[in-house]
PDB file of C-alpha atoms in Angstrom:
ATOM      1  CA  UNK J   1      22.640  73.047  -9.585  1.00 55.00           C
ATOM      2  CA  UNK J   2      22.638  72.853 -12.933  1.00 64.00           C
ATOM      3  CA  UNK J   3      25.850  70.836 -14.575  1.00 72.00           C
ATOM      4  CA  UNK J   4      26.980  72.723 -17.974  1.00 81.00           C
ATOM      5  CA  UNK J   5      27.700  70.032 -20.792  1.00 85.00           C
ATOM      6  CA  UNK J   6      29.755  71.059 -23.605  1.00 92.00           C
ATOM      7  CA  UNK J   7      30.008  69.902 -26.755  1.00 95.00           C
ATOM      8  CA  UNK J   8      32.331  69.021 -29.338  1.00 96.00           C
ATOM      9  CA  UNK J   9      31.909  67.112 -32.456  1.00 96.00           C
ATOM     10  CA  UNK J  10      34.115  66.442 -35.796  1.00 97.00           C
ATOM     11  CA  UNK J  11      32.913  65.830 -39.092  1.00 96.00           C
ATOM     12  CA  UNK J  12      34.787  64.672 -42.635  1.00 93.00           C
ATOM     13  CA  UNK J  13      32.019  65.903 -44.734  1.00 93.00           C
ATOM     14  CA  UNK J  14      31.137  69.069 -45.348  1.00 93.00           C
ATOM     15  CA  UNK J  15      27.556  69.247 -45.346  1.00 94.00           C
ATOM     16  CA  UNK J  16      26.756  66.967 -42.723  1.00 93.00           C
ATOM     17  CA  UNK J  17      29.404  69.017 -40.525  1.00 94.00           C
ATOM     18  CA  UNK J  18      27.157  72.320 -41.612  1.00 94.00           C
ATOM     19  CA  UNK J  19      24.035  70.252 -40.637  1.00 94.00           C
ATOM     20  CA  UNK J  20      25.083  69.374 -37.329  1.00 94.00           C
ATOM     21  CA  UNK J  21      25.883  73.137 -36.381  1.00 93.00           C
ATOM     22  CA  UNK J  22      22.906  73.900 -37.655  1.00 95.00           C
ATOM     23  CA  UNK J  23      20.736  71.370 -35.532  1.00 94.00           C
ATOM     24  CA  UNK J  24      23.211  72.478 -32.232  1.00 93.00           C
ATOM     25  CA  UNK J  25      21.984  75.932 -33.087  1.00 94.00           C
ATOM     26  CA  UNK J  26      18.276  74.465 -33.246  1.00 95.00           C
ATOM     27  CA  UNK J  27      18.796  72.718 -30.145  1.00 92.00           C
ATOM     28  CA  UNK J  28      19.444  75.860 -28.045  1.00 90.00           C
ATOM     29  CA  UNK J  29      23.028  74.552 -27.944  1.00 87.00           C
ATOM     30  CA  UNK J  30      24.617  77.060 -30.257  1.00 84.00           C
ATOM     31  CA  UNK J  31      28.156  76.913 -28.402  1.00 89.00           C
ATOM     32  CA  UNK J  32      28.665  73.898 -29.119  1.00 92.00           C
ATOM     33  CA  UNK J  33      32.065  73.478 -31.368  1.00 94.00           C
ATOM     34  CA  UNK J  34      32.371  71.278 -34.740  1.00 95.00           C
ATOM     35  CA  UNK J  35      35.489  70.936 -36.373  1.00 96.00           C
ATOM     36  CA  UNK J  36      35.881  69.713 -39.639  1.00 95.00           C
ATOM     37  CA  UNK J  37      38.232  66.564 -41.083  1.00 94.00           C
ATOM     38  CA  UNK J  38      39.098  63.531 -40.467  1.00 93.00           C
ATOM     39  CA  UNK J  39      38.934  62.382 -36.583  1.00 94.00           C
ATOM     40  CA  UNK J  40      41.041  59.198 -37.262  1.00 94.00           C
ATOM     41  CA  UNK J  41      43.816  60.868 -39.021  1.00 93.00           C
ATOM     42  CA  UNK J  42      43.359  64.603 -37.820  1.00 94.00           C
ATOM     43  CA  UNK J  43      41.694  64.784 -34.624  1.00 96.00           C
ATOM     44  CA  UNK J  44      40.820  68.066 -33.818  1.00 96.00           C
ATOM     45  CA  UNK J  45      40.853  69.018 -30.100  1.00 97.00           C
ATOM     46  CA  UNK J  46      43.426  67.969 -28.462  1.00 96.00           C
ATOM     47  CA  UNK J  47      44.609  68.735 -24.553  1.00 95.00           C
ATOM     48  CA  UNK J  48      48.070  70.597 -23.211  1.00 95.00           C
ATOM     49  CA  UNK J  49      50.400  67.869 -23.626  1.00 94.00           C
ATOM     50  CA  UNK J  50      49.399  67.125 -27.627  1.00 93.00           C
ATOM     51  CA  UNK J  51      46.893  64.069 -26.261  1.00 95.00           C
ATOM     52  CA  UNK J  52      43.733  63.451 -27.433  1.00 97.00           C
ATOM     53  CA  UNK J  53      41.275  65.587 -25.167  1.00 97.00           C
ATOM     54  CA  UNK J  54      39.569  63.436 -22.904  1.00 97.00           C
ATOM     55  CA  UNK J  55      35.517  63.313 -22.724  1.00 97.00           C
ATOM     56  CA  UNK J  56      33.111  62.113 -20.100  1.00 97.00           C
ATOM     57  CA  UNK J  57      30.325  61.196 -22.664  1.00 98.00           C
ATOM     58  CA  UNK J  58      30.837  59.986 -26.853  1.00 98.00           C
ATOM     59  CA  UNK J  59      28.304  58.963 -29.359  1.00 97.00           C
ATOM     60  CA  UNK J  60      30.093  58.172 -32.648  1.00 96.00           C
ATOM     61  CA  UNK J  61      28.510  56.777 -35.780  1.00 93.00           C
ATOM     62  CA  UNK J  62      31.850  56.223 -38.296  1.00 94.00           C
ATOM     63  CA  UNK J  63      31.630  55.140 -41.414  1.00 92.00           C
ATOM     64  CA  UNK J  64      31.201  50.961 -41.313  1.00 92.00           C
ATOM     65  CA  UNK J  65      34.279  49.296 -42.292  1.00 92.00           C
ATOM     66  CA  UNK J  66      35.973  51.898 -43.459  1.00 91.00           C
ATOM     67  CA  UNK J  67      38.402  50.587 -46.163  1.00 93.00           C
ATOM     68  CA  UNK J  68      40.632  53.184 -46.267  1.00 91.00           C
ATOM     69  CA  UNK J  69      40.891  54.400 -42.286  1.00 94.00           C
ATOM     70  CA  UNK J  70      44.989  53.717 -42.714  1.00 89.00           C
ATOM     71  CA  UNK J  71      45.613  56.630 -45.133  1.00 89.00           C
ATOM     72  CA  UNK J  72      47.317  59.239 -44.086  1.00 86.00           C
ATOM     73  CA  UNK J  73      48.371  57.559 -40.601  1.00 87.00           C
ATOM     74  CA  UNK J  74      51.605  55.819 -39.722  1.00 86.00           C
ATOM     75  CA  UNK J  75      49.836  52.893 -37.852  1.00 86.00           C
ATOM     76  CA  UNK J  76      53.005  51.731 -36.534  1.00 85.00           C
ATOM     77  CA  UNK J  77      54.265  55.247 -34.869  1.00 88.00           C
ATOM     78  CA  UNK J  78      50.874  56.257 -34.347  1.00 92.00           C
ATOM     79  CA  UNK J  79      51.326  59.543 -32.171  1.00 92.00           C
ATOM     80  CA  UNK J  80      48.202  59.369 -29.670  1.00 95.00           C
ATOM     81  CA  UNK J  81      49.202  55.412 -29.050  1.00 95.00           C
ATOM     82  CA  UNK J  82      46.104  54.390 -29.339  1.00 96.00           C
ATOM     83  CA  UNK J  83      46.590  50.658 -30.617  1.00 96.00           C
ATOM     84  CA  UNK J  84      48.971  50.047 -27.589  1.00 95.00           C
ATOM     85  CA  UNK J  85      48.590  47.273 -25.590  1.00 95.00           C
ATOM     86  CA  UNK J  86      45.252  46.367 -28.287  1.00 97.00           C
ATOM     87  CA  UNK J  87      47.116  45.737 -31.850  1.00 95.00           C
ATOM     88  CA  UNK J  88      46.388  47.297 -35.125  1.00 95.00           C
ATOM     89  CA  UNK J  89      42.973  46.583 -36.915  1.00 96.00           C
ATOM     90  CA  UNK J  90      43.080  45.111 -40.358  1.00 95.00           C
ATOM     91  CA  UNK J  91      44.606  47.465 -43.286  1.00 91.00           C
ATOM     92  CA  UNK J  92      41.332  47.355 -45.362  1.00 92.00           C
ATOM     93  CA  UNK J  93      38.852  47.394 -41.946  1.00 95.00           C
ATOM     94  CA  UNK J  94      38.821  50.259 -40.076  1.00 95.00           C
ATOM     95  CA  UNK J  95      35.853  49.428 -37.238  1.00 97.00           C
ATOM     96  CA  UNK J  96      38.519  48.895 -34.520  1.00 98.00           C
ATOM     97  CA  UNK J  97      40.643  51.635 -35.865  1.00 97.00           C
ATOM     98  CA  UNK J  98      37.407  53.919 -34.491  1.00 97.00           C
ATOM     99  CA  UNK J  99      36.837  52.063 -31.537  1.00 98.00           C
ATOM    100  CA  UNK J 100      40.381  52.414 -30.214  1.00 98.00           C
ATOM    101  CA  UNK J 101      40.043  56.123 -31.038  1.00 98.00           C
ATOM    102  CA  UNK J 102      36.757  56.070 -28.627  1.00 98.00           C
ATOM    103  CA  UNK J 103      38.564  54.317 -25.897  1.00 98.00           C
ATOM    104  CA  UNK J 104      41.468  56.421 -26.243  1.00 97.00           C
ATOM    105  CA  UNK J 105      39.318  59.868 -26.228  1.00 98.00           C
ATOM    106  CA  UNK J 106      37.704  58.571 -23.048  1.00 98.00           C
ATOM    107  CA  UNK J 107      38.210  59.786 -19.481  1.00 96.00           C
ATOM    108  CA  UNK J 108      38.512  56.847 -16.584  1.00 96.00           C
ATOM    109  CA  UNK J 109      34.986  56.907 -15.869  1.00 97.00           C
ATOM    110  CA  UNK J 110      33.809  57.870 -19.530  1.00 97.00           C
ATOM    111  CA  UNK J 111      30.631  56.089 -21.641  1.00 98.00           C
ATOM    112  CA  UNK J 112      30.315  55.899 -24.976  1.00 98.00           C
ATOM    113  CA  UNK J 113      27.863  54.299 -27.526  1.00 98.00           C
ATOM    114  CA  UNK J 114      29.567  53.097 -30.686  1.00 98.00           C
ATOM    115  CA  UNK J 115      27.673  52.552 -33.847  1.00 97.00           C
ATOM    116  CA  UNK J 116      29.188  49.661 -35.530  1.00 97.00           C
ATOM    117  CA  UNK J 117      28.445  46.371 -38.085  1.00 96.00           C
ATOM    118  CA  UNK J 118      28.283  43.264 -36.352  1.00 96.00           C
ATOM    119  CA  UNK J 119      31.145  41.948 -37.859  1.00 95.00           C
ATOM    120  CA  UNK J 120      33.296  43.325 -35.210  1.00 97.00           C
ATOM    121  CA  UNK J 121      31.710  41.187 -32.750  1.00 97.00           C
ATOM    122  CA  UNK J 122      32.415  37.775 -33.774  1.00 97.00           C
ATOM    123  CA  UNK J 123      35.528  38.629 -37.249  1.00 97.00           C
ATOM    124  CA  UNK J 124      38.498  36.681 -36.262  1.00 96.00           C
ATOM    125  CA  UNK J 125      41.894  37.469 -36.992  1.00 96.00           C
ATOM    126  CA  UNK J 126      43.241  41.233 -35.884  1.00 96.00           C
ATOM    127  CA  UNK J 127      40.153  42.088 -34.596  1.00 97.00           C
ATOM    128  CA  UNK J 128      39.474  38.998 -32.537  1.00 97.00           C
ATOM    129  CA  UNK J 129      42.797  39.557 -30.698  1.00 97.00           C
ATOM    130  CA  UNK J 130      41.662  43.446 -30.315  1.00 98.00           C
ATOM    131  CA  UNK J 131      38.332  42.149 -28.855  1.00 98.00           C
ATOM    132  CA  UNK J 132      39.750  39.785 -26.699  1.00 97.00           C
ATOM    133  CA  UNK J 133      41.806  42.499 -25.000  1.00 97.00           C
ATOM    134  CA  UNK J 134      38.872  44.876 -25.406  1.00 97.00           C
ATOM    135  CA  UNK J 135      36.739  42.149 -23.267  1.00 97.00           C
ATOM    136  CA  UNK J 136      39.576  41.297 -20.742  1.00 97.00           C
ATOM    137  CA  UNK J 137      39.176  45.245 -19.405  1.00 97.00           C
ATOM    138  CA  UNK J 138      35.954  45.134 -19.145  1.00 97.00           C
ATOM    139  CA  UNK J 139      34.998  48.061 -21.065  1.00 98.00           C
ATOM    140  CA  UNK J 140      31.913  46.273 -23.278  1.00 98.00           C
ATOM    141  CA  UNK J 141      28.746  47.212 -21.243  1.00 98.00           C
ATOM    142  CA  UNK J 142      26.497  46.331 -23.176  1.00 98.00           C
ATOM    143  CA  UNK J 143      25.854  45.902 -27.010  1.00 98.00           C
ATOM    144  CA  UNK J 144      22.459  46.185 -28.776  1.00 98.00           C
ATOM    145  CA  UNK J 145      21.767  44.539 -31.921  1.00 98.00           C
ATOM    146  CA  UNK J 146      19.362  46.878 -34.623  1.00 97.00           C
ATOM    147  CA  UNK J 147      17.004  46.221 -37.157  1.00 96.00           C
ATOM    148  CA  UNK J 148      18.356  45.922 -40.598  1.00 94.00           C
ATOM    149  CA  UNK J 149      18.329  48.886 -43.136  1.00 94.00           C
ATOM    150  CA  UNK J 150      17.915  51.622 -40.657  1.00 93.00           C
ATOM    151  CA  UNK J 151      20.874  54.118 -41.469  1.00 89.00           C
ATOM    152  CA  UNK J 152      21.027  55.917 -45.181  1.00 83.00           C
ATOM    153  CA  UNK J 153      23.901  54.455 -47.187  1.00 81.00           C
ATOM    154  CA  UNK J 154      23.836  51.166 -46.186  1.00 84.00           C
ATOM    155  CA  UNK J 155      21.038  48.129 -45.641  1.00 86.00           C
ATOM    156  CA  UNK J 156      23.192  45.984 -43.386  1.00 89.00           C
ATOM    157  CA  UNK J 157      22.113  45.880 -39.760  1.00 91.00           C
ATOM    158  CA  UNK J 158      24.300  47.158 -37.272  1.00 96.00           C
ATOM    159  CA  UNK J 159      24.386  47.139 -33.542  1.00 97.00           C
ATOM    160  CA  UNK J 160      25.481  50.067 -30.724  1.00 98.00           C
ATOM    161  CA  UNK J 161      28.305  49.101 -28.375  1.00 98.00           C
ATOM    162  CA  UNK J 162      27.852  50.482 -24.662  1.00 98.00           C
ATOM    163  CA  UNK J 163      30.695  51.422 -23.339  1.00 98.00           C
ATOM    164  CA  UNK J 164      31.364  52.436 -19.857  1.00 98.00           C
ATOM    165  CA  UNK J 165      34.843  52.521 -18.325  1.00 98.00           C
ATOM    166  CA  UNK J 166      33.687  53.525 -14.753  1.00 97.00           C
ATOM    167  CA  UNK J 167      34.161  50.325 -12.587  1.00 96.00           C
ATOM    168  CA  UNK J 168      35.379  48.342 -15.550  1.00 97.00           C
ATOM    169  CA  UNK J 169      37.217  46.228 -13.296  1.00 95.00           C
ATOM    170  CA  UNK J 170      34.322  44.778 -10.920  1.00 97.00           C
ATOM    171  CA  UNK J 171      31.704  43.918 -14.194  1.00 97.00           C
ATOM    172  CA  UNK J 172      30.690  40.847 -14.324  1.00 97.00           C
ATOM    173  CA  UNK J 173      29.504  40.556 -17.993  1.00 97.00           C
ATOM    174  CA  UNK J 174      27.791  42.241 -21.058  1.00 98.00           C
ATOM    175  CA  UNK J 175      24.283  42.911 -21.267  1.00 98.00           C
ATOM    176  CA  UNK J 176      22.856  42.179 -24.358  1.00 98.00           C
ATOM    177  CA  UNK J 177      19.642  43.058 -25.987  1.00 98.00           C
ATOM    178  CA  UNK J 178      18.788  42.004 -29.315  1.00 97.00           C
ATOM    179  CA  UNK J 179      15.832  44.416 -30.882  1.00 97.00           C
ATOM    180  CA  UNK J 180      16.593  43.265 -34.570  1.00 95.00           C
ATOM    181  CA  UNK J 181      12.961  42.904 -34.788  1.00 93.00           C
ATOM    182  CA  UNK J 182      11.325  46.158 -33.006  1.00 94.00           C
ATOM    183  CA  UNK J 183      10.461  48.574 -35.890  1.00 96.00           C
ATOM    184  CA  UNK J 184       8.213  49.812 -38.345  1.00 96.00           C
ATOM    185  CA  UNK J 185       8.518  50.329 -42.466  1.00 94.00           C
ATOM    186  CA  UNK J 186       9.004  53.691 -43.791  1.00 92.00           C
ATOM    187  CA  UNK J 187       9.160  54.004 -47.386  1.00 90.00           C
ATOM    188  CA  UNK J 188      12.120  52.253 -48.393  1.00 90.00           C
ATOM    189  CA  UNK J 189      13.961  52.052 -44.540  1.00 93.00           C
ATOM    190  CA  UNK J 190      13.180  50.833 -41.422  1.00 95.00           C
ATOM    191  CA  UNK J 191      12.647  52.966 -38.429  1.00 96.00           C
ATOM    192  CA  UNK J 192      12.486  52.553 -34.413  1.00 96.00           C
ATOM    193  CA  UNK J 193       9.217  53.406 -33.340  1.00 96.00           C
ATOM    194  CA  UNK J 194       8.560  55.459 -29.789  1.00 96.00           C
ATOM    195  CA  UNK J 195       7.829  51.960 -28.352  1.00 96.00           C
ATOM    196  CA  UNK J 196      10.681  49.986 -29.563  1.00 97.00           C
ATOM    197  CA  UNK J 197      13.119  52.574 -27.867  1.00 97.00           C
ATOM    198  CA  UNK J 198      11.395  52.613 -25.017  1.00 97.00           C
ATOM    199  CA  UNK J 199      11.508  49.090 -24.780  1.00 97.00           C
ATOM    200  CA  UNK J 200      15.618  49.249 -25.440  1.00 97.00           C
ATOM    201  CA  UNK J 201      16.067  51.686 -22.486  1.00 97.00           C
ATOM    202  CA  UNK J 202      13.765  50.457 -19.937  1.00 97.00           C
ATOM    203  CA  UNK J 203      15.244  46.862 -20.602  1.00 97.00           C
ATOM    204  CA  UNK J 204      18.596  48.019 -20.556  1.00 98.00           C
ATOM    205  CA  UNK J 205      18.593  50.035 -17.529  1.00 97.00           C
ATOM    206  CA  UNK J 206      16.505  47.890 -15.256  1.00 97.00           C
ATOM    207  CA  UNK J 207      19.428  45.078 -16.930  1.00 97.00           C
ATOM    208  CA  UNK J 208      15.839  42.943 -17.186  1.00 96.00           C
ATOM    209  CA  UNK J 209      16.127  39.467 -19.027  1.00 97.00           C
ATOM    210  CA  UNK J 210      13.553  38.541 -21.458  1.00 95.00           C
ATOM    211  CA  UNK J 211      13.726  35.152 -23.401  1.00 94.00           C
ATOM    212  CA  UNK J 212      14.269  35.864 -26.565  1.00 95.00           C
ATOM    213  CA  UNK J 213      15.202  39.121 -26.258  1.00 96.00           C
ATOM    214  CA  UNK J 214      17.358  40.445 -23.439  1.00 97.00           C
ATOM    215  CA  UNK J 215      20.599  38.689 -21.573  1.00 98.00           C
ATOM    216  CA  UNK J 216      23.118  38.920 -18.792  1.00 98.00           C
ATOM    217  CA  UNK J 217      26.406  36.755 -20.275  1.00 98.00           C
ATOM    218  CA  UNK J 218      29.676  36.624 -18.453  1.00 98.00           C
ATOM    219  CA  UNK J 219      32.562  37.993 -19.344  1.00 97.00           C
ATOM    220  CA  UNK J 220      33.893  34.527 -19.219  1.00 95.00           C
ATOM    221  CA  UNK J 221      31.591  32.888 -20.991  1.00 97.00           C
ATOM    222  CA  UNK J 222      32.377  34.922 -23.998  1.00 97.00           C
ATOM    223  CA  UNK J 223      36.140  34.272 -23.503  1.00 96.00           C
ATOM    224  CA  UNK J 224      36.096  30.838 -22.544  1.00 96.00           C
ATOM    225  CA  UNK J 225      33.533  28.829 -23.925  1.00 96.00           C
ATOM    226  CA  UNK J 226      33.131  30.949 -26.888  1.00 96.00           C
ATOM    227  CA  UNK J 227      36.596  32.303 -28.215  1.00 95.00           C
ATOM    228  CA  UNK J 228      35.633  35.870 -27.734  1.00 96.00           C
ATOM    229  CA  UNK J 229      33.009  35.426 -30.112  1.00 97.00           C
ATOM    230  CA  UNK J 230      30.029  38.048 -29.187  1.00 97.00           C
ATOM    231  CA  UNK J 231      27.728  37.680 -31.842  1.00 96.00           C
ATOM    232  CA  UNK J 232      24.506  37.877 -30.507  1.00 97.00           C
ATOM    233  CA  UNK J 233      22.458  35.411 -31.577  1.00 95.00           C
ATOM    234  CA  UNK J 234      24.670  32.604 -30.480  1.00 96.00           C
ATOM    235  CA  UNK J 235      23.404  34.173 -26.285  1.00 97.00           C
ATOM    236  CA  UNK J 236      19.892  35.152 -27.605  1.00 96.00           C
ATOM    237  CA  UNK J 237      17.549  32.439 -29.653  1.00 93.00           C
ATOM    238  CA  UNK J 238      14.663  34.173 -31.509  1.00 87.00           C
ATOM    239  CA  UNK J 239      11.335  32.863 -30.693  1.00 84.00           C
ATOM    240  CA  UNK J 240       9.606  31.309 -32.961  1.00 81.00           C
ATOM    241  CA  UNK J 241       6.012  33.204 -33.563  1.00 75.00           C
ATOM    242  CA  UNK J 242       4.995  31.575 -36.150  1.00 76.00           C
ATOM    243  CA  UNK J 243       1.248  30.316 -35.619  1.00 75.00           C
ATOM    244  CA  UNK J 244       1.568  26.445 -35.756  1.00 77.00           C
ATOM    245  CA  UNK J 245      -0.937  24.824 -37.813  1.00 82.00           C
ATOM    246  CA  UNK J 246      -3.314  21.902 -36.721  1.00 81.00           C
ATOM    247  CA  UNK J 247      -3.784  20.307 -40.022  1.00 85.00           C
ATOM    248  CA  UNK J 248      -6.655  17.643 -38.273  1.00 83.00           C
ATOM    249  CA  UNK J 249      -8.605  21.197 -37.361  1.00 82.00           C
ATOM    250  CA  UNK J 250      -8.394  22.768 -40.733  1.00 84.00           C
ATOM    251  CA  UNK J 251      -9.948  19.032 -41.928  1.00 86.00           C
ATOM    252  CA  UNK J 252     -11.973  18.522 -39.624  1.00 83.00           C
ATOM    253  CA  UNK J 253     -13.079  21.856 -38.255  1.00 85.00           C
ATOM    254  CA  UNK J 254     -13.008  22.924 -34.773  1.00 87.00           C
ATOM    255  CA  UNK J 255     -10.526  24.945 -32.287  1.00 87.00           C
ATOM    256  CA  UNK J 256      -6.938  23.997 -31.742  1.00 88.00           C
ATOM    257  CA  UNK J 257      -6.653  23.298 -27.702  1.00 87.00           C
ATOM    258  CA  UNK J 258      -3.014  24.970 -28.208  1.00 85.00           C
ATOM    259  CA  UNK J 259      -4.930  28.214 -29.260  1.00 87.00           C
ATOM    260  CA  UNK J 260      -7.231  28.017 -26.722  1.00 86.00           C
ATOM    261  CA  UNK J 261      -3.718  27.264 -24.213  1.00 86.00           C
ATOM    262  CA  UNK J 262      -2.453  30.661 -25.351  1.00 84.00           C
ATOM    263  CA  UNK J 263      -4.722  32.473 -23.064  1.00 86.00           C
ATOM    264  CA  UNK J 264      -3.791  31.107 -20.263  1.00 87.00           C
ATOM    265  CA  UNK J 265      -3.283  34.471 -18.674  1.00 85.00           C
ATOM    266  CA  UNK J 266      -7.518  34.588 -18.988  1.00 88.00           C
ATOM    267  CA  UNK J 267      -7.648  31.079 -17.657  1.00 88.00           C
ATOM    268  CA  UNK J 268      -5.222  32.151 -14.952  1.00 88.00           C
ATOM    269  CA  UNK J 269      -7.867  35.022 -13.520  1.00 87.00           C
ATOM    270  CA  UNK J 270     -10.958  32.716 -14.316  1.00 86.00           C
ATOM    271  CA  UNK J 271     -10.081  28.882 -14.029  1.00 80.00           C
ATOM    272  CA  UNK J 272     -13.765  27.323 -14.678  1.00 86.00           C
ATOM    273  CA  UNK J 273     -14.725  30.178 -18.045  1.00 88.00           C
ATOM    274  CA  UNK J 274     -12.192  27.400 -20.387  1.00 87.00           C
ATOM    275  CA  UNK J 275     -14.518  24.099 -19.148  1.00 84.00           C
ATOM    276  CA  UNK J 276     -18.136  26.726 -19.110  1.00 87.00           C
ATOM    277  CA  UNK J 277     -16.621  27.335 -23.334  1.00 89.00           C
ATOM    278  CA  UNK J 278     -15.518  24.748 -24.722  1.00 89.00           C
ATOM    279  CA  UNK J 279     -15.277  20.810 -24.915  1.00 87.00           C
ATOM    280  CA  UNK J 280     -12.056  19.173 -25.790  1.00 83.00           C
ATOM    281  CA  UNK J 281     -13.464  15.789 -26.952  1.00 76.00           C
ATOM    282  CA  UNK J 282     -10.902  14.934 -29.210  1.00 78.00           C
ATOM    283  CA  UNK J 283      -7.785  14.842 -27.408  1.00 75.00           C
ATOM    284  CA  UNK J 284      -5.660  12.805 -30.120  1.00 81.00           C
ATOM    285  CA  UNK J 285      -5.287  15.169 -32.397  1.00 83.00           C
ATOM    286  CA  UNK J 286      -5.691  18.432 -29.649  1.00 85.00           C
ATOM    287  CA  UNK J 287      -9.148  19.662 -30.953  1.00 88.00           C
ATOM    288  CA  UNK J 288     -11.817  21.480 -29.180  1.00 88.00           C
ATOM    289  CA  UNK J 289     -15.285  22.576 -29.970  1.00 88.00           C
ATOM    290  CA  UNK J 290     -17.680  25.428 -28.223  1.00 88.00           C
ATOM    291  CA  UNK J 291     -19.695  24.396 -25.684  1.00 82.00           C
ATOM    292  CA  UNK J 292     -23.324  24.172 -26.700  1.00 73.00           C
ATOM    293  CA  UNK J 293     -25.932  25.233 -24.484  1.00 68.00           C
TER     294      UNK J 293
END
């Protein structure tokens, strides 16, 4: 049958928490429950014991580096523990501060995606020794790196951490996708097009490597040969797309044999159509001509 999902949100700000009852309401999901305050400092549902409530499912987008996360919380008696066994994120950084509060809100088998900066994948310091511990559990499923200037309020590009607790302890590695280039302008931001998500969630579920943009790395990889260090494009080299120029074609006219090369899936399907073309009679400097009846 039919599983029942149930919702439950918090918010800090007022409007946006009236906005997303609104759009639950929209949404057919009208029962939904959002509390407002702060979730770091105040989290509002909480189980029998005084825990935090534990979810199957959380999406969180918190506010990127949050420089004042610590206010109002006594870090070091924190009452939901949920720096134990991790240690406490930087003072004036609060990106860890959120993603222990995700980890800590989770059930054993519970996923969560995790809108963050990239910073947190690769800052040393407190938050290296929080990812280390972070990656030695296993938790990071996957992480995928965004375009730039996609969210209001900010232009730096940010990436969302996958994370799935269910059989933590047999993963072999993180699955990263970088689709930093996969959008379209729109006025003054950048937005995903159908396509480009479609292209995140096919590649990520079918875990599908592409050169350039999709990769398998092992957990020890990251912690041994690279110090924890996750950013992403020290796994995943751009391609470069750039059309190369053959400055002996522009002078002395005629096709570039490395353009005529980049068909090869044509070539592939008819083999003699390339020599029926064109003549390549100038080999030296790669330049071809159309064959003349």
């Amino acid at each position: 049958g039919d599983s029942v999902v149930t919702i439950f949100g918090q918010e800090k700000d007022h409007a946006t928490a009236g906005l997303a009852k609104m759009n639950l309401i929209l949404h057919q999901k009208g029962t939904g429950e959002i509390k407002r305050g702060n979730t770091l400092v105040d989290p509002a549902f909480e189980d029998d014991f005084g825990e935090l409530k534990k979810f199957d499912f959380i999406v969180m987008n918190p506010p990127f580096s949050d420089k004042a996360w610590s206010d109002g919380i006594k870090v070091s008696e924190d009452k939901y523990k949920r720096f134990d066994g991790y240690g406490i994120p930087p003072e004036k950084n609060g990106d860890y501060a959120w993603f222990l509060h995700v980890l800590k809100s989770l059930d054993s088998n519970g996923k969560a995606g995790i809108i963050l900066p990239h910073g947190v994948l690769f800052r040393g310091n407190a938050e290296e020794s929080i990812r280390i511990e972070i990656l030695k559990k296993k938790y990071i499923k996957g992480i995928v790196s965004l375009p730039a200037n996609l969210f209001y309020g900010t232009g730096i590009p940010a990436c969302i951490i996958v994370i799935d607790k269910e059989d933590a302890e047999s993963r072999e590695g993180v699955f990263l996708v970088d689709a930093s280039r996969g959008f379209k302008k729109d006025g003054n931001k950048n937005r995903l097009r159908e396509q480009d998500i479609e292209k995140i969630v096919q590649t990520f579920n079918s875990q599908e490597e592409i050169r350039g943009y999709s990769r398998f790395v092992k957990y020890e990889d990251i912690l041994e040969l690279n110090a924890g260090n996750m950013n992403v494009p020290r796994y995943i080299q751009k391609i470069n797309d750039t059309l190369p120029q053959n400055i002996a074609a522009h002078l002395r006219g005629g096709i570039p044999e490395a353009d005529i090369d980049s068909l090869q899936r044509l070539w592939n399907i008819s083999a003699d159509l390339k020599q029926e073309i064109f003549t390549c009679t100038d080999a030296a400097h790669g330049i071809c001509h159309l064959a003349l009846p």
